[in-house]
Amino acid sequence: NEKERIGELKNLLNKILKEKNSKKNILIISHRVTNRIILSCLLKIPLRDVTTFMQNSTCIDLFKWSKKHQNWRVYKWNDDSHIPKKLK
């Protein structure tokens, strides 16, 4: 069931986010919908509002925790600059 999967993902994210002040890097490889759910959780945007955000195949999203502002910042969103132009 979709709601259960979203709940499982949110639980996993909450577990990861408990260590946001550590100096660890976390790599999550996922698909478009999962990326949107992550965006919703990190930036506290309702899921219904992030469904229109673009997520190209093989794109990179980069978030960093700001200790100063005590929130997540988006440093890269939907970045596919690593793909040669002829393959886009």
PDB file of C-alpha atoms in Angstrom, residues 7-9 14 26 30 32-33 37 41 49 54 60 67-68 73 76 82 84:
ATOM      1  CA  GLY A   7       5.269   6.060   6.168  1.00  0.00           C
ATOM      2  CA  GLU A   8       8.243   3.658   6.042  1.00  0.00           C
ATOM      3  CA  LEU A   9      10.281   6.200   4.079  1.00  0.00           C
ATOM      4  CA  ASN A  14      13.537  10.586  10.677  1.00  0.00           C
ATOM      5  CA  ILE A  26      24.524  10.370   3.479  1.00  0.00           C
ATOM      6  CA  SER A  30      16.195   6.771  -5.443  1.00  0.00           C
ATOM      7  CA  ARG A  32      11.572  10.683  -8.759  1.00  0.00           C
ATOM      8  CA  VAL A  33       8.653  10.090  -6.424  1.00  0.00           C
ATOM      9  CA  ILE A  37       8.889  12.693  -0.620  1.00  0.00           C
ATOM     10  CA  CYS A  41      10.085  15.879   4.623  1.00  0.00           C
ATOM     11  CA  ASP A  49       2.785  20.738  -3.191  1.00  0.00           C
ATOM     12  CA  MET A  54      10.776  18.412 -11.777  1.00  0.00           C
ATOM     13  CA  ILE A  60      21.272  14.939  -8.416  1.00  0.00           C
ATOM     14  CA  LYS A  67      23.352  24.710  11.979  1.00  0.00           C
ATOM     15  CA  LYS A  68      23.042  28.487  11.924  1.00  0.00           C
ATOM     16  CA  ARG A  73      19.020  24.003   2.542  1.00  0.00           C
ATOM     17  CA  LYS A  76      21.302  21.409  -5.977  1.00  0.00           C
ATOM     18  CA  HIS A  82      27.036  15.330 -15.267  1.00  0.00           C
ATOM     19  CA  PRO A  84      26.780  14.872 -21.722  1.00  0.00           C
TER      20      PRO A  84
END
